[in-house]
PDB file of C-alpha atoms in Angstrom:
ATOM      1  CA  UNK A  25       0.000   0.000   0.000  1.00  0.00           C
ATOM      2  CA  UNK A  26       3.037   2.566   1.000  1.00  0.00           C
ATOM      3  CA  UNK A  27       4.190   2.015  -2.519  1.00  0.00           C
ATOM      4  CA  UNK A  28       0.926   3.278  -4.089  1.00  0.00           C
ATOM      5  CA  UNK A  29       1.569   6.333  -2.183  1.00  0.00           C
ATOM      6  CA  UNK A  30       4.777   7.037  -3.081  1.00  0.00           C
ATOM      7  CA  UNK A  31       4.385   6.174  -6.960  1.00  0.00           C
ATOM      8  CA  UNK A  32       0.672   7.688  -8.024  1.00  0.00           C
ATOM      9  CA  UNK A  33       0.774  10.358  -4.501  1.00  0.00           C
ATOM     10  CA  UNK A  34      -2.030  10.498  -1.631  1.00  0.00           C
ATOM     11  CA  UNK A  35      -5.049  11.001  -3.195  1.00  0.00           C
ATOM     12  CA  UNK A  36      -4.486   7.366  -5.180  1.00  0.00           C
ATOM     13  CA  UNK A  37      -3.310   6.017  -1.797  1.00  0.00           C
ATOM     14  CA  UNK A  38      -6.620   7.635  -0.114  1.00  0.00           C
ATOM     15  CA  UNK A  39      -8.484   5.605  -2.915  1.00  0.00           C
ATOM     16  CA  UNK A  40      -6.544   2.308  -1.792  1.00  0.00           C
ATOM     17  CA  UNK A  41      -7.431   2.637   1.691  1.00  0.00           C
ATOM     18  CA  UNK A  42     -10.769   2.890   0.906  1.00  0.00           C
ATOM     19  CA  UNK A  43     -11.240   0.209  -1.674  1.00  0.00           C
ATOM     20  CA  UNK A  44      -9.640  -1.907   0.682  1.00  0.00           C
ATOM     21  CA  UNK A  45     -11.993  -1.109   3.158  1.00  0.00           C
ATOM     22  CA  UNK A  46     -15.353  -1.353   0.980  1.00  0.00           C
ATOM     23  CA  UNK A  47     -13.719  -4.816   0.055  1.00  0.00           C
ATOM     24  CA  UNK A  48     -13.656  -5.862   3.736  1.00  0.00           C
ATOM     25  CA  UNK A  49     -16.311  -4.869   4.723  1.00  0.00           C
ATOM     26  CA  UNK A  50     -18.298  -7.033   1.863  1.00  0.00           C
ATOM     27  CA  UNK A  51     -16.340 -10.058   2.571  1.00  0.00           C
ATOM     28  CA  UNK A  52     -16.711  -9.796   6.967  1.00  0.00           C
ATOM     29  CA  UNK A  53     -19.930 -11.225   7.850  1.00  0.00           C
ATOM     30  CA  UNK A  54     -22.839  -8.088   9.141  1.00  0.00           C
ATOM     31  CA  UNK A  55     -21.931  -9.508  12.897  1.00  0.00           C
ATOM     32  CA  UNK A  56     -18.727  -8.853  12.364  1.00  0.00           C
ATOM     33  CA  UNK A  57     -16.674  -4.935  13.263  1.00  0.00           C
ATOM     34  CA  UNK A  58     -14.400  -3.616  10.687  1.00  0.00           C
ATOM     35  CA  UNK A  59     -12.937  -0.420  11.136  1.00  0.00           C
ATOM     36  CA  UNK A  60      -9.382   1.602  10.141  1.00  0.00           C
ATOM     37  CA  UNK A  61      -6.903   1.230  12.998  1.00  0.00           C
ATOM     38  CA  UNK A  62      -4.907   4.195  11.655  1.00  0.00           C
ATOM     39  CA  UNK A  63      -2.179   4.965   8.573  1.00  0.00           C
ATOM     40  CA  UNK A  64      -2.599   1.954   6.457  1.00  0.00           C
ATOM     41  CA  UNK A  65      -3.803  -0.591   9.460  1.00  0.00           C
ATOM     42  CA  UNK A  66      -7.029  -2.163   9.939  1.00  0.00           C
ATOM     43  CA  UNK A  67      -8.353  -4.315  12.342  1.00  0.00           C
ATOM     44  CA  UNK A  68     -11.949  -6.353  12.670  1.00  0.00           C
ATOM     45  CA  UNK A  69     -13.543  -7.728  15.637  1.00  0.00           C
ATOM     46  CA  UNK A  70     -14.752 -11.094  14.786  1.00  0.00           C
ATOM     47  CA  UNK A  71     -17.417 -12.326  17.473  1.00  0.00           C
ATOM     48  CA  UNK A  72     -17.894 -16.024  17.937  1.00  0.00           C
ATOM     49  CA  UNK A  73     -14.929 -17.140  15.885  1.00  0.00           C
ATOM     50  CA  UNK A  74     -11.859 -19.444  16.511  1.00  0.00           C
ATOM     51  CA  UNK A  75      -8.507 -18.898  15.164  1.00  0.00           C
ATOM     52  CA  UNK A  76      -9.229 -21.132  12.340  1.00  0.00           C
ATOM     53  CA  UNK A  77     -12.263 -19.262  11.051  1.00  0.00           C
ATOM     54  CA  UNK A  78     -10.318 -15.983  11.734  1.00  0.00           C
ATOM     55  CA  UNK A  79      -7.541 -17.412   9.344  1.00  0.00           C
ATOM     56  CA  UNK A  80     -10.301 -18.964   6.369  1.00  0.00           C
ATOM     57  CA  UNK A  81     -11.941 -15.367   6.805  1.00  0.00           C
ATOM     58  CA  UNK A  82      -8.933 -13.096   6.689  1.00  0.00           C
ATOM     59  CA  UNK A  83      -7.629 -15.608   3.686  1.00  0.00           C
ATOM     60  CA  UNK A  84     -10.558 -14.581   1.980  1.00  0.00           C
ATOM     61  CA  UNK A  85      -9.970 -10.655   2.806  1.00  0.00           C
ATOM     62  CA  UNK A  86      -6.580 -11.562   1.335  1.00  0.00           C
ATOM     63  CA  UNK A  87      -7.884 -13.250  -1.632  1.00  0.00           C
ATOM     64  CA  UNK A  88     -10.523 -10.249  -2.450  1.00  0.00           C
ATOM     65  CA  UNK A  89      -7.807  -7.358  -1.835  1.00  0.00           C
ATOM     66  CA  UNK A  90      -4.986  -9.179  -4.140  1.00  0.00           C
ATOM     67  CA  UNK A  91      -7.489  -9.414  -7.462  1.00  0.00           C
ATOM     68  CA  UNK A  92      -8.725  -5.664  -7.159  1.00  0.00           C
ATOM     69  CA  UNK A  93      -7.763  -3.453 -10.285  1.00  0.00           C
ATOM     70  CA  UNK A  94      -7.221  -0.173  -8.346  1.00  0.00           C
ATOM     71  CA  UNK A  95      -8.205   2.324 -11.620  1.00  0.00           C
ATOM     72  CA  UNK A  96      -6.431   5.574 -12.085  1.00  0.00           C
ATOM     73  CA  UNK A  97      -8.359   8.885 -12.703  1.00  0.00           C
ATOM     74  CA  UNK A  98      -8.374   9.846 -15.515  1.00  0.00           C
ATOM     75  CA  UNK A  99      -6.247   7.336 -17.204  1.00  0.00           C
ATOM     76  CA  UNK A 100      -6.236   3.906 -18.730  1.00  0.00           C
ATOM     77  CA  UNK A 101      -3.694   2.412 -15.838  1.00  0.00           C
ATOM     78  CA  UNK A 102      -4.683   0.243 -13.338  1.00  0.00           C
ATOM     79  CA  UNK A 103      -2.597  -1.625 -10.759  1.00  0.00           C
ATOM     80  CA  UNK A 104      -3.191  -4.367  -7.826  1.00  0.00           C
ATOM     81  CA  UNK A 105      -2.192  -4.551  -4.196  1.00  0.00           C
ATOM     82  CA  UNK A 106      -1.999  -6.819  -1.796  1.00  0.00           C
ATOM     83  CA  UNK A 107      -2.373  -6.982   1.965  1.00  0.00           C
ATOM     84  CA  UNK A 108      -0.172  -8.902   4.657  1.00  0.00           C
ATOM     85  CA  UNK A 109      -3.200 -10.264   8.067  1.00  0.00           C
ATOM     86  CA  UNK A 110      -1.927 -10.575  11.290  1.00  0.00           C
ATOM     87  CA  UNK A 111      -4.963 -12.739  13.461  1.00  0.00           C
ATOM     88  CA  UNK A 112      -5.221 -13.413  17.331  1.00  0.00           C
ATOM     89  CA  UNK A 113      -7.364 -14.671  19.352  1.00  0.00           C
ATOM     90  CA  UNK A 114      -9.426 -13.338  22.374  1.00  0.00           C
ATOM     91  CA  UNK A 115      -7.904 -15.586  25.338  1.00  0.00           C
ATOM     92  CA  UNK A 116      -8.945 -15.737  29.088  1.00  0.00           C
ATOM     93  CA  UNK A 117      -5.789 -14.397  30.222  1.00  0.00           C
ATOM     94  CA  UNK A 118      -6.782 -10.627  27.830  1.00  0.00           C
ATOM     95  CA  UNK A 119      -7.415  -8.471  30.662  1.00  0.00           C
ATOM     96  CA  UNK A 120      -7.160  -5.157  28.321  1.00  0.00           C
ATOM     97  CA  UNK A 121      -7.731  -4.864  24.399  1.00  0.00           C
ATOM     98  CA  UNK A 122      -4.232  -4.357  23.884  1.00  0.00           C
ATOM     99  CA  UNK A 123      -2.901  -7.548  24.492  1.00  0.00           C
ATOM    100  CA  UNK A 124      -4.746  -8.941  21.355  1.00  0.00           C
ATOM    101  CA  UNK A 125      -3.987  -6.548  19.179  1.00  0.00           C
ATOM    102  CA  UNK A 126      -0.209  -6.705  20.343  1.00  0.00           C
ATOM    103  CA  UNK A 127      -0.368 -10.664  19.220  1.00  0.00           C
ATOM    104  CA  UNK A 128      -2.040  -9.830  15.582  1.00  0.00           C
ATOM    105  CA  UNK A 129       1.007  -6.661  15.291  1.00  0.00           C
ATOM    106  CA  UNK A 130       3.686  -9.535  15.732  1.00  0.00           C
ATOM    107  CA  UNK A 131       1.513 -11.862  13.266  1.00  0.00           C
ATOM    108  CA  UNK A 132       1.371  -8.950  11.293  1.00  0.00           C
ATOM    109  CA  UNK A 133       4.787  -8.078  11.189  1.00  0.00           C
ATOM    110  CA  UNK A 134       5.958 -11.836  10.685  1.00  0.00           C
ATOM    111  CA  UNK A 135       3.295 -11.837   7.460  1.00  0.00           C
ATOM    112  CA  UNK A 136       5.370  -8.763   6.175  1.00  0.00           C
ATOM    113  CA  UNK A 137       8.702 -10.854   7.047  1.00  0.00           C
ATOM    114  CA  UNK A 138       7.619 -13.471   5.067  1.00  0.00           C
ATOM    115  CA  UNK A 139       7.529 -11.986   2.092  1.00  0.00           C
ATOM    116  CA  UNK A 140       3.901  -9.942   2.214  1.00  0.00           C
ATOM    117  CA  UNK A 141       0.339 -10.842   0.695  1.00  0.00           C
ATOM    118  CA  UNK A 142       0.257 -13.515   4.008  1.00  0.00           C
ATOM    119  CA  UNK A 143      -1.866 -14.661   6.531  1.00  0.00           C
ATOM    120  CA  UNK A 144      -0.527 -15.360   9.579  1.00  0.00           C
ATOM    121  CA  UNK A 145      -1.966 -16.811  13.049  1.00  0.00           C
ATOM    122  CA  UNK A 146      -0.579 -15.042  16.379  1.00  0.00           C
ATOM    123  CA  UNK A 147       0.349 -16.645  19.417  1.00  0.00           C
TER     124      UNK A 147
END
């Protein structure tokens, strides 16, 4: 996403961020909470669901982000992106919301490690 920025400027990257976000919000179930964690981040809230439903379901975020044709105004040129999904679990021991969303940062970041457009599972 950073390189969309950088190549077309931020009003293509603006576009991005909210294609992306139209396309997860479509592919989450209407239970589930999507919402823009801040720069290019997002994060959902997945009621109900165990790690291996998290994974299937932010596979098929995945899926739906990497065959978008992001369109250029004004011009002919369109271009993909991708998107790297860090999931975690709520566990008994999560006394504040931070804890989860520390475990899907390192998934995250360990998705980016290995080599982007991943899906990764957090401790």
């Amino acid at each position: 996403m950073a390189d969309s920025c950088h190549n077309y400027g931020h009003l293509v990257g603006d576009t991005v961020l909210k294609t992306i976000a139209d396309t997860i919000k479509v592919t989450l179930w209407d239970y589930d909470t999507p919402g823009r964690f801040g720069g290019e981040e997002f994060i959902a809230i997945l009621p109900g669901t165990s790690g291996e439903q998290a994974l299937t379901i932010a596979e098929r975020v995945r899926a739906a982000v990497s065959k978008l044709e992001i369109g250029l105004e004004n011009s002919s040129e369109v271009f993909n992106v991708t998107v790297s999904l860090g999931v975690a679990n709520l566990v008994l021991t999560d006394s504040k919301a931070e804890s989860i969303i520390g475990r899907a940062d390192k998934a995250l970041l360990k998705a980016k490690q290995m080599g982007r457009n991943q899906v990764v599972l957090g401790d």
